[in-house]
Amino acid sequence: MSTSLPKTRLYMTKELSASLKIDAVGAPAHYLAGVLRLTRGDVLGVFNGRDGEWLARIDSQGKGRCELTIERQLRPQRDEPGPWLLFAPIKKTGVDFVIEKATELGVSRLWPVFTQHTQSARVNLDRLRSRAIEAAEQCRRLTIPDIAEPIALDALESHWPRDRRLIVMDERGEGRPLAEIVHHFDGSPAGMLVGPEGGFATSELDALAALPFVTRASLGPRILRAETAAIAALVCWQALAGDWNQSLAQ
Amino acid sequence: MSTSLPKTRLYMTKELSASLKIDAVGAPAHYLAGVLRLTRGDVLGVFNGRDGEWLARIDSQGKGRCELTIERQLRPQRDEPGPWLLFAPIKKTGVDFVIEKATELGVSRLWPVFTQHTQSARVNLDRLRSRAIEAAEQCRRLTIPDIAEPIALDALESHWPRDRRLIVMDERGEGRPLAEIVHHFDGSPAGMLVGPEGGFATSELDALAALPFVTRASLGPRILRAETAAIAALVCWQALAGDWNQSLAQ
């Protein structure tokens, strides 16, 4: 099955069903012709996060437009219940990088959190969403991670769903090893919180530690950059509690 | 202990011992004054990969030079027996990124491997080594990973030490989940091999599978970029078989 999936994939917001004709104009048309260099007769996978993945064929191309026909479903929709990632926005390349890698690693929600030492006070959510869509297209996901409105760390408690654990990467090393926590996890949904460059303030870590839904974790004896810690947290989760026991062919 | 370590660290090739005076000229002097903005009386950690980490104090600064005195040892030397990472050199930012992250993640040797689909046929080893040194300084390592001379994949067999396992990330999904492999590892040293953008050729994966020292691993149901796979492989290793059960304070 895995080898029959087209490598080229496109996310669309439209409903998808067999025999549907789609007239792509503007950016998607340019992407198909100019970036992916697809021409008449070529096939690609399309998905919308709800209806699974479908095989589409290019019927015709013109200036700034591209007509496709949806042929058949390649994969049914399925849940992608990955963890949430809460991260302090870092400098631009850092954020783009975190979005891309977290999407590849199956995150279900990306949630920017402002902390005392957060360098960047503005986040362009449209830009983050575009990055997440590109990464989802390339990594064969069937969903796009949700990009949540940024929140101040001290407002998190009042917005946090009580059935979800929040695993905080405590760079003081006071938590248990993350693998140990995840390996014995009770099956509840989870979020992973990673601090900014320069770390959390001590008062922030102390306040987090007092929250009933928080577990503190450590990521070993070296100092990891913020983006490395984010990736590491998600890798540990997927490898030990997530979907990495499934093969590519599923 | 961990909080008393200076955040600023400098790798030097000199022997280090108490009361030693060091006259840094050129690039290191510029780094201390211009980049780290240290001035007379400031302290930093210095290490050379052999003698542990030492506290040094800046005695005086002048044009393009900086005099330091080594005061006392902060940490004794210890082995950092992380896994090897064998990777196909990818475009420049990709290689720099892999070097930085792999160093943070405790790799002991970085080994560029040329495969059929490797895009970049040249590797600047001095540049890679500089990147590894910067990352080692920042992440609190006591060693610099070894940067090995690039090798062609089909020459690997004749150079591979037979007491070391080679875990190959098989992007066809034919290996067992990496966490399962690492969790039940027998304690022998290991290397992790990650393919290029575009993947290994089928013939390469088949040839690797036939080697007695190779174990094939899978990294879950999504397609990971080459650099994500490299990080993921090292995170799994450190979390399950490496040193992430040690705390920062050790």
PDB file of N, CA and C in Angstrom, chain A residues 69-160:
ATOM      1  N   THR A  69      -9.348  16.168 -11.440  1.00  0.00           N
ATOM      2  CA  THR A  69     -10.476  15.287 -11.136  1.00  0.00           C
ATOM      3  C   THR A  69     -10.060  14.330 -10.021  1.00  0.00           C
ATOM      4  N   ILE A  70     -10.915  14.252  -9.006  1.00  0.00           N
ATOM      5  CA  ILE A  70     -10.682  13.296  -7.923  1.00  0.00           C
ATOM      6  C   ILE A  70     -11.097  11.921  -8.428  1.00  0.00           C
ATOM      7  N   GLU A  71     -10.197  10.937  -8.363  1.00  0.00           N
ATOM      8  CA  GLU A  71     -10.522   9.628  -8.932  1.00  0.00           C
ATOM      9  C   GLU A  71     -11.031   8.634  -7.893  1.00  0.00           C
ATOM     10  N   ARG A  72     -10.205   8.388  -6.860  1.00  0.00           N
ATOM     11  CA  ARG A  72     -10.643   7.382  -5.877  1.00  0.00           C
ATOM     12  C   ARG A  72      -9.929   7.628  -4.557  1.00  0.00           C
ATOM     13  N   GLN A  73     -10.506   7.061  -3.501  1.00  0.00           N
ATOM     14  CA  GLN A  73      -9.893   7.239  -2.190  1.00  0.00           C
ATOM     15  C   GLN A  73      -8.699   6.301  -2.039  1.00  0.00           C
ATOM     16  N   LEU A  74      -7.579   6.860  -1.570  1.00  0.00           N
ATOM     17  CA  LEU A  74      -6.378   6.064  -1.327  1.00  0.00           C
ATOM     18  C   LEU A  74      -6.316   5.553   0.108  1.00  0.00           C
ATOM     19  N   ARG A  75      -6.726   6.393   1.036  1.00  0.00           N
ATOM     20  CA  ARG A  75      -6.717   6.015   2.460  1.00  0.00           C
ATOM     21  C   ARG A  75      -7.934   6.638   3.121  1.00  0.00           C
ATOM     22  N   PRO A  76      -8.625   5.895   3.994  1.00  0.00           N
ATOM     23  CA  PRO A  76      -9.713   6.510   4.746  1.00  0.00           C
ATOM     24  C   PRO A  76      -9.151   7.478   5.790  1.00  0.00           C
ATOM     25  N   GLN A  77      -9.986   8.403   6.227  1.00  0.00           N
ATOM     26  CA  GLN A  77      -9.560   9.283   7.314  1.00  0.00           C
ATOM     27  C   GLN A  77      -9.309   8.464   8.570  1.00  0.00           C
ATOM     28  N   ARG A  78      -8.359   8.899   9.366  1.00  0.00           N
ATOM     29  CA  ARG A  78      -8.191   8.296  10.692  1.00  0.00           C
ATOM     30  C   ARG A  78      -7.737   9.383  11.653  1.00  0.00           C
ATOM     31  N   ASP A  79      -7.981   9.122  12.922  1.00  0.00           N
ATOM     32  CA  ASP A  79      -7.522  10.069  13.942  1.00  0.00           C
ATOM     33  C   ASP A  79      -6.006  10.108  13.973  1.00  0.00           C
ATOM     34  N   GLU A  80      -5.475  11.278  14.253  1.00  0.00           N
ATOM     35  CA  GLU A  80      -4.033  11.384  14.491  1.00  0.00           C
ATOM     36  C   GLU A  80      -3.861  12.065  15.844  1.00  0.00           C
ATOM     37  N   PRO A  81      -4.077  11.280  16.898  1.00  0.00           N
ATOM     38  CA  PRO A  81      -4.172  11.852  18.245  1.00  0.00           C
ATOM     39  C   PRO A  81      -2.816  12.078  18.899  1.00  0.00           C
ATOM     40  N   GLY A  82      -1.935  12.748  18.211  1.00  0.00           N
ATOM     41  CA  GLY A  82      -0.618  13.021  18.781  1.00  0.00           C
ATOM     42  C   GLY A  82      -0.712  13.984  19.946  1.00  0.00           C
ATOM     43  N   PRO A  83       0.387  14.157  20.643  1.00  0.00           N
ATOM     44  CA  PRO A  83       0.395  15.082  21.781  1.00  0.00           C
ATOM     45  C   PRO A  83       0.317  16.535  21.318  1.00  0.00           C
ATOM     46  N   TRP A  84       0.002  17.403  22.244  1.00  0.00           N
ATOM     47  CA  TRP A  84       0.127  18.831  21.998  1.00  0.00           C
ATOM     48  C   TRP A  84       1.569  19.251  22.289  1.00  0.00           C
ATOM     49  N   LEU A  85       2.007  20.295  21.596  1.00  0.00           N
ATOM     50  CA  LEU A  85       3.301  20.905  21.929  1.00  0.00           C
ATOM     51  C   LEU A  85       3.081  22.362  22.292  1.00  0.00           C
ATOM     52  N   LEU A  86       3.452  22.721  23.502  1.00  0.00           N
ATOM     53  CA  LEU A  86       3.403  24.113  23.946  1.00  0.00           C
ATOM     54  C   LEU A  86       4.831  24.625  23.965  1.00  0.00           C
ATOM     55  N   PHE A  87       5.067  25.716  23.257  1.00  0.00           N
ATOM     56  CA  PHE A  87       6.450  26.174  23.101  1.00  0.00           C
ATOM     57  C   PHE A  87       6.497  27.689  23.161  1.00  0.00           C
ATOM     58  N   ALA A  88       7.588  28.202  23.684  1.00  0.00           N
ATOM     59  CA  ALA A  88       7.803  29.647  23.723  1.00  0.00           C
ATOM     60  C   ALA A  88       8.338  30.070  22.362  1.00  0.00           C
ATOM     61  N   PRO A  89       7.662  31.015  21.697  1.00  0.00           N
ATOM     62  CA  PRO A  89       8.133  31.404  20.356  1.00  0.00           C
ATOM     63  C   PRO A  89       9.564  31.897  20.430  1.00  0.00           C
ATOM     64  N   ILE A  90      10.396  31.402  19.543  1.00  0.00           N
ATOM     65  CA  ILE A  90      11.781  31.813  19.489  1.00  0.00           C
ATOM     66  C   ILE A  90      11.997  32.529  18.172  1.00  0.00           C
ATOM     67  N   LYS A  91      13.198  32.906  17.898  1.00  0.00           N
ATOM     68  CA  LYS A  91      13.459  33.684  16.681  1.00  0.00           C
ATOM     69  C   LYS A  91      12.942  32.967  15.437  1.00  0.00           C
ATOM     70  N   LYS A  92      12.706  33.698  14.376  1.00  0.00           N
ATOM     71  CA  LYS A  92      11.880  33.203  13.274  1.00  0.00           C
ATOM     72  C   LYS A  92      12.255  31.813  12.782  1.00  0.00           C
ATOM     73  N   THR A  93      13.516  31.625  12.452  1.00  0.00           N
ATOM     74  CA  THR A  93      13.892  30.297  11.959  1.00  0.00           C
ATOM     75  C   THR A  93      13.598  29.215  12.986  1.00  0.00           C
ATOM     76  N   GLY A  94      13.758  29.565  14.253  1.00  0.00           N
ATOM     77  CA  GLY A  94      13.455  28.600  15.293  1.00  0.00           C
ATOM     78  C   GLY A  94      12.001  28.170  15.294  1.00  0.00           C
ATOM     79  N   VAL A  95      11.092  29.128  15.155  1.00  0.00           N
ATOM     80  CA  VAL A  95       9.669  28.795  15.174  1.00  0.00           C
ATOM     81  C   VAL A  95       9.301  27.962  13.950  1.00  0.00           C
ATOM     82  N   ASP A  96       9.729  28.404  12.775  1.00  0.00           N
ATOM     83  CA  ASP A  96       9.430  27.652  11.552  1.00  0.00           C
ATOM     84  C   ASP A  96       9.913  26.212  11.676  1.00  0.00           C
ATOM     85  N   PHE A  97      11.093  26.108  12.220  1.00  0.00           N
ATOM     86  CA  PHE A  97      11.689  24.802  12.383  1.00  0.00           C
ATOM     87  C   PHE A  97      10.871  23.922  13.326  1.00  0.00           C
ATOM     88  N   VAL A  98      10.465  24.494  14.448  1.00  0.00           N
ATOM     89  CA  VAL A  98       9.677  23.728  15.422  1.00  0.00           C
ATOM     90  C   VAL A  98       8.351  23.289  14.803  1.00  0.00           C
ATOM     91  N   ILE A  99       7.703  24.178  14.058  1.00  0.00           N
ATOM     92  CA  ILE A  99       6.425  23.834  13.426  1.00  0.00           C
ATOM     93  C   ILE A  99       6.612  22.661  12.457  1.00  0.00           C
ATOM     94  N   GLU A 100       7.649  22.775  11.628  1.00  0.00           N
ATOM     95  CA  GLU A 100       7.883  21.728  10.629  1.00  0.00           C
ATOM     96  C   GLU A 100       8.165  20.380  11.281  1.00  0.00           C
ATOM     97  N   LYS A 101       9.087  20.389  12.230  1.00  0.00           N
ATOM     98  CA  LYS A 101       9.491  19.118  12.834  1.00  0.00           C
ATOM     99  C   LYS A 101       8.362  18.529  13.681  1.00  0.00           C
ATOM    100  N   ALA A 102       7.666  19.386  14.417  1.00  0.00           N
ATOM    101  CA  ALA A 102       6.574  18.892  15.261  1.00  0.00           C
ATOM    102  C   ALA A 102       5.473  18.280  14.407  1.00  0.00           C
ATOM    103  N   THR A 103       5.228  18.876  13.255  1.00  0.00           N
ATOM    104  CA  THR A 103       4.205  18.312  12.352  1.00  0.00           C
ATOM    105  C   THR A 103       4.646  16.941  11.855  1.00  0.00           C
ATOM    106  N   GLU A 104       5.896  16.847  11.431  1.00  0.00           N
ATOM    107  CA  GLU A 104       6.428  15.535  11.016  1.00  0.00           C
ATOM    108  C   GLU A 104       6.309  14.502  12.133  1.00  0.00           C
ATOM    109  N   LEU A 105       6.438  14.981  13.363  1.00  0.00           N
ATOM    110  CA  LEU A 105       6.443  14.068  14.502  1.00  0.00           C
ATOM    111  C   LEU A 105       5.040  13.860  15.062  1.00  0.00           C
ATOM    112  N   GLY A 106       4.029  14.298  14.320  1.00  0.00           N
ATOM    113  CA  GLY A 106       2.658  13.906  14.642  1.00  0.00           C
ATOM    114  C   GLY A 106       1.973  14.722  15.718  1.00  0.00           C
ATOM    115  N   VAL A 107       2.431  15.930  15.977  1.00  0.00           N
ATOM    116  CA  VAL A 107       1.782  16.764  16.987  1.00  0.00           C
ATOM    117  C   VAL A 107       0.344  17.066  16.544  1.00  0.00           C
ATOM    118  N   SER A 108      -0.598  17.159  17.481  1.00  0.00           N
ATOM    119  CA  SER A 108      -1.980  17.458  17.087  1.00  0.00           C
ATOM    120  C   SER A 108      -2.350  18.918  17.349  1.00  0.00           C
ATOM    121  N   ARG A 109      -1.653  19.571  18.250  1.00  0.00           N
ATOM    122  CA  ARG A 109      -1.877  21.006  18.474  1.00  0.00           C
ATOM    123  C   ARG A 109      -0.557  21.687  18.782  1.00  0.00           C
ATOM    124  N   LEU A 110      -0.345  22.838  18.178  1.00  0.00           N
ATOM    125  CA  LEU A 110       0.839  23.671  18.452  1.00  0.00           C
ATOM    126  C   LEU A 110       0.348  24.922  19.153  1.00  0.00           C
ATOM    127  N   TRP A 111       0.907  25.197  20.313  1.00  0.00           N
ATOM    128  CA  TRP A 111       0.352  26.248  21.151  1.00  0.00           C
ATOM    129  C   TRP A 111       1.488  27.158  21.643  1.00  0.00           C
ATOM    130  N   PRO A 112       1.620  28.352  21.049  1.00  0.00           N
ATOM    131  CA  PRO A 112       2.665  29.274  21.510  1.00  0.00           C
ATOM    132  C   PRO A 112       2.342  29.799  22.914  1.00  0.00           C
ATOM    133  N   VAL A 113       3.338  29.824  23.755  1.00  0.00           N
ATOM    134  CA  VAL A 113       3.174  30.253  25.150  1.00  0.00           C
ATOM    135  C   VAL A 113       4.203  31.335  25.446  1.00  0.00           C
ATOM    136  N   PHE A 114       3.741  32.451  25.973  1.00  0.00           N
ATOM    137  CA  PHE A 114       4.664  33.529  26.329  1.00  0.00           C
ATOM    138  C   PHE A 114       5.130  33.365  27.772  1.00  0.00           C
ATOM    139  N   THR A 115       6.446  33.335  27.941  1.00  0.00           N
ATOM    140  CA  THR A 115       7.025  33.208  29.278  1.00  0.00           C
ATOM    141  C   THR A 115       7.821  34.475  29.576  1.00  0.00           C
ATOM    142  N   GLN A 116       8.363  34.550  30.789  1.00  0.00           N
ATOM    143  CA  GLN A 116       9.119  35.754  31.156  1.00  0.00           C
ATOM    144  C   GLN A 116      10.320  35.982  30.247  1.00  0.00           C
ATOM    145  N   HIS A 117      10.977  34.907  29.846  1.00  0.00           N
ATOM    146  CA  HIS A 117      12.179  35.063  29.023  1.00  0.00           C
ATOM    147  C   HIS A 117      11.919  34.883  27.528  1.00  0.00           C
ATOM    148  N   THR A 118      10.668  34.899  27.110  1.00  0.00           N
ATOM    149  CA  THR A 118      10.374  34.733  25.688  1.00  0.00           C
ATOM    150  C   THR A 118      10.840  35.964  24.926  1.00  0.00           C
ATOM    151  N   GLN A 119      11.632  35.708  23.869  1.00  0.00           N
ATOM    152  CA  GLN A 119      12.234  36.838  23.151  1.00  0.00           C
ATOM    153  C   GLN A 119      11.240  37.529  22.222  1.00  0.00           C
ATOM    154  N   SER A 120      10.436  36.735  21.542  1.00  0.00           N
ATOM    155  CA  SER A 120       9.570  37.271  20.503  1.00  0.00           C
ATOM    156  C   SER A 120       8.161  37.420  21.058  1.00  0.00           C
ATOM    157  N   ALA A 121       7.616  38.625  21.002  1.00  0.00           N
ATOM    158  CA  ALA A 121       6.292  38.855  21.577  1.00  0.00           C
ATOM    159  C   ALA A 121       5.186  38.762  20.532  1.00  0.00           C
ATOM    160  N   ARG A 122       5.540  38.578  19.267  1.00  0.00           N
ATOM    161  CA  ARG A 122       4.517  38.468  18.236  1.00  0.00           C
ATOM    162  C   ARG A 122       4.654  37.161  17.493  1.00  0.00           C
ATOM    163  N   VAL A 123       3.522  36.594  17.130  1.00  0.00           N
ATOM    164  CA  VAL A 123       3.516  35.344  16.396  1.00  0.00           C
ATOM    165  C   VAL A 123       2.569  35.516  15.215  1.00  0.00           C
ATOM    166  N   ASN A 124       3.020  35.172  14.030  1.00  0.00           N
ATOM    167  CA  ASN A 124       2.172  35.243  12.845  1.00  0.00           C
ATOM    168  C   ASN A 124       1.515  33.870  12.650  1.00  0.00           C
ATOM    169  N   LEU A 125       0.261  33.760  13.086  1.00  0.00           N
ATOM    170  CA  LEU A 125      -0.395  32.444  13.077  1.00  0.00           C
ATOM    171  C   LEU A 125      -0.619  31.931  11.654  1.00  0.00           C
ATOM    172  N   ASP A 126      -0.890  32.847  10.703  1.00  0.00           N
ATOM    173  CA  ASP A 126      -1.068  32.409   9.313  1.00  0.00           C
ATOM    174  C   ASP A 126       0.200  31.765   8.781  1.00  0.00           C
ATOM    175  N   ARG A 127       1.314  32.393   9.125  1.00  0.00           N
ATOM    176  CA  ARG A 127       2.590  31.842   8.687  1.00  0.00           C
ATOM    177  C   ARG A 127       2.845  30.461   9.297  1.00  0.00           C
ATOM    178  N   LEU A 128       2.554  30.346  10.593  1.00  0.00           N
ATOM    179  CA  LEU A 128       2.746  29.049  11.244  1.00  0.00           C
ATOM    180  C   LEU A 128       1.849  27.989  10.604  1.00  0.00           C
ATOM    181  N   ARG A 129       0.619  28.393  10.289  1.00  0.00           N
ATOM    182  CA  ARG A 129      -0.310  27.438   9.690  1.00  0.00           C
ATOM    183  C   ARG A 129       0.174  27.002   8.294  1.00  0.00           C
ATOM    184  N   SER A 130       0.702  27.928   7.523  1.00  0.00           N
ATOM    185  CA  SER A 130       1.247  27.555   6.208  1.00  0.00           C
ATOM    186  C   SER A 130       2.381  26.556   6.346  1.00  0.00           C
ATOM    187  N   ARG A 131       3.239  26.808   7.309  1.00  0.00           N
ATOM    188  CA  ARG A 131       4.344  25.884   7.544  1.00  0.00           C
ATOM    189  C   ARG A 131       3.839  24.494   7.911  1.00  0.00           C
ATOM    190  N   ALA A 132       2.805  24.469   8.769  1.00  0.00           N
ATOM    191  CA  ALA A 132       2.267  23.181   9.215  1.00  0.00           C
ATOM    192  C   ALA A 132       1.641  22.428   8.040  1.00  0.00           C
ATOM    193  N   ILE A 133       0.968  23.161   7.157  1.00  0.00           N
ATOM    194  CA  ILE A 133       0.351  22.518   5.988  1.00  0.00           C
ATOM    195  C   ILE A 133       1.424  21.924   5.077  1.00  0.00           C
ATOM    196  N   GLU A 134       2.471  22.702   4.788  1.00  0.00           N
ATOM    197  CA  GLU A 134       3.562  22.182   3.946  1.00  0.00           C
ATOM    198  C   GLU A 134       4.164  20.907   4.536  1.00  0.00           C
ATOM    199  N   ALA A 135       4.402  20.966   5.835  1.00  0.00           N
ATOM    200  CA  ALA A 135       5.030  19.796   6.474  1.00  0.00           C
ATOM    201  C   ALA A 135       4.083  18.600   6.456  1.00  0.00           C
ATOM    202  N   ALA A 136       2.791  18.856   6.668  1.00  0.00           N
ATOM    203  CA  ALA A 136       1.816  17.753   6.662  1.00  0.00           C
ATOM    204  C   ALA A 136       1.730  17.117   5.275  1.00  0.00           C
ATOM    205  N   GLU A 137       1.780  17.949   4.230  1.00  0.00           N
ATOM    206  CA  GLU A 137       1.765  17.422   2.861  1.00  0.00           C
ATOM    207  C   GLU A 137       2.956  16.498   2.629  1.00  0.00           C
ATOM    208  N   GLN A 138       4.104  16.922   3.110  1.00  0.00           N
ATOM    209  CA  GLN A 138       5.324  16.170   2.815  1.00  0.00           C
ATOM    210  C   GLN A 138       5.492  14.909   3.653  1.00  0.00           C
ATOM    211  N   CYS A 139       4.921  14.909   4.836  1.00  0.00           N
ATOM    212  CA  CYS A 139       5.201  13.761   5.724  1.00  0.00           C
ATOM    213  C   CYS A 139       4.094  12.715   5.693  1.00  0.00           C
ATOM    214  N   ARG A 140       3.089  12.927   4.837  1.00  0.00           N
ATOM    215  CA  ARG A 140       2.042  11.928   4.633  1.00  0.00           C
ATOM    216  C   ARG A 140       0.966  11.911   5.718  1.00  0.00           C
ATOM    217  N   ARG A 141       0.866  12.990   6.486  1.00  0.00           N
ATOM    218  CA  ARG A 141      -0.218  13.078   7.476  1.00  0.00           C
ATOM    219  C   ARG A 141      -1.567  13.191   6.788  1.00  0.00           C
ATOM    220  N   LEU A 142      -2.620  12.866   7.531  1.00  0.00           N
ATOM    221  CA  LEU A 142      -3.991  13.065   7.039  1.00  0.00           C
ATOM    222  C   LEU A 142      -4.659  14.259   7.706  1.00  0.00           C
ATOM    223  N   THR A 143      -3.993  14.858   8.660  1.00  0.00           N
ATOM    224  CA  THR A 143      -4.548  16.029   9.341  1.00  0.00           C
ATOM    225  C   THR A 143      -3.496  17.134   9.385  1.00  0.00           C
ATOM    226  N   ILE A 144      -3.975  18.346   9.629  1.00  0.00           N
ATOM    227  CA  ILE A 144      -3.088  19.476   9.870  1.00  0.00           C
ATOM    228  C   ILE A 144      -3.157  19.766  11.371  1.00  0.00           C
ATOM    229  N   PRO A 145      -2.020  19.954  12.024  1.00  0.00           N
ATOM    230  CA  PRO A 145      -2.132  20.277  13.456  1.00  0.00           C
ATOM    231  C   PRO A 145      -2.847  21.609  13.662  1.00  0.00           C
ATOM    232  N   ASP A 146      -3.596  21.660  14.711  1.00  0.00           N
ATOM    233  CA  ASP A 146      -4.263  22.880  15.119  1.00  0.00           C
ATOM    234  C   ASP A 146      -3.220  23.877  15.637  1.00  0.00           C
ATOM    235  N   ILE A 147      -3.308  25.132  15.179  1.00  0.00           N
ATOM    236  CA  ILE A 147      -2.402  26.167  15.709  1.00  0.00           C
ATOM    237  C   ILE A 147      -3.233  27.046  16.645  1.00  0.00           C
ATOM    238  N   ALA A 148      -2.961  26.970  17.910  1.00  0.00           N
ATOM    239  CA  ALA A 148      -3.804  27.681  18.889  1.00  0.00           C
ATOM    240  C   ALA A 148      -3.326  29.119  19.077  1.00  0.00           C
ATOM    241  N   GLU A 149      -4.244  29.968  19.510  1.00  0.00           N
ATOM    242  CA  GLU A 149      -3.900  31.361  19.828  1.00  0.00           C
ATOM    243  C   GLU A 149      -2.864  31.380  20.953  1.00  0.00           C
ATOM    244  N   PRO A 150      -1.857  32.235  20.844  1.00  0.00           N
ATOM    245  CA  PRO A 150      -0.845  32.302  21.899  1.00  0.00           C
ATOM    246  C   PRO A 150      -1.469  32.632  23.256  1.00  0.00           C
ATOM    247  N   ILE A 151      -0.828  32.161  24.289  1.00  0.00           N
ATOM    248  CA  ILE A 151      -1.338  32.354  25.645  1.00  0.00           C
ATOM    249  C   ILE A 151      -0.168  32.695  26.559  1.00  0.00           C
ATOM    250  N   ALA A 152      -0.443  33.498  27.580  1.00  0.00           N
ATOM    251  CA  ALA A 152       0.588  33.764  28.577  1.00  0.00           C
ATOM    252  C   ALA A 152       0.691  32.562  29.510  1.00  0.00           C
ATOM    253  N   LEU A 153       1.909  32.232  29.914  1.00  0.00           N
ATOM    254  CA  LEU A 153       2.091  31.040  30.751  1.00  0.00           C
ATOM    255  C   LEU A 153       1.218  31.082  31.995  1.00  0.00           C
ATOM    256  N   ASP A 154       1.093  32.270  32.614  1.00  0.00           N
ATOM    257  CA  ASP A 154       0.316  32.307  33.865  1.00  0.00           C
ATOM    258  C   ASP A 154      -1.197  32.237  33.640  1.00  0.00           C
ATOM    259  N   ALA A 155      -1.624  32.275  32.374  1.00  0.00           N
ATOM    260  CA  ALA A 155      -3.057  32.079  32.075  1.00  0.00           C
ATOM    261  C   ALA A 155      -3.360  30.635  31.673  1.00  0.00           C
ATOM    262  N   LEU A 156      -2.312  29.827  31.599  1.00  0.00           N
ATOM    263  CA  LEU A 156      -2.502  28.464  31.089  1.00  0.00           C
ATOM    264  C   LEU A 156      -3.419  27.639  31.997  1.00  0.00           C
ATOM    265  N   GLU A 157      -3.244  27.813  33.296  1.00  0.00           N
ATOM    266  CA  GLU A 157      -4.000  26.984  34.248  1.00  0.00           C
ATOM    267  C   GLU A 157      -5.502  27.064  33.990  1.00  0.00           C
ATOM    268  N   SER A 158      -6.004  28.285  33.731  1.00  0.00           N
ATOM    269  CA  SER A 158      -7.450  28.445  33.584  1.00  0.00           C
ATOM    270  C   SER A 158      -7.965  27.932  32.231  1.00  0.00           C
ATOM    271  N   HIS A 159      -7.068  27.652  31.304  1.00  0.00           N
ATOM    272  CA  HIS A 159      -7.496  27.162  29.991  1.00  0.00           C
ATOM    273  C   HIS A 159      -7.166  25.685  29.759  1.00  0.00           C
ATOM    274  N   TRP A 160      -6.555  25.056  30.725  1.00  0.00           N
ATOM    275  CA  TRP A 160      -6.061  23.702  30.473  1.00  0.00           C
ATOM    276  C   TRP A 160      -7.139  22.652  30.753  1.00  0.00           C
TER     277      TRP A 160
END
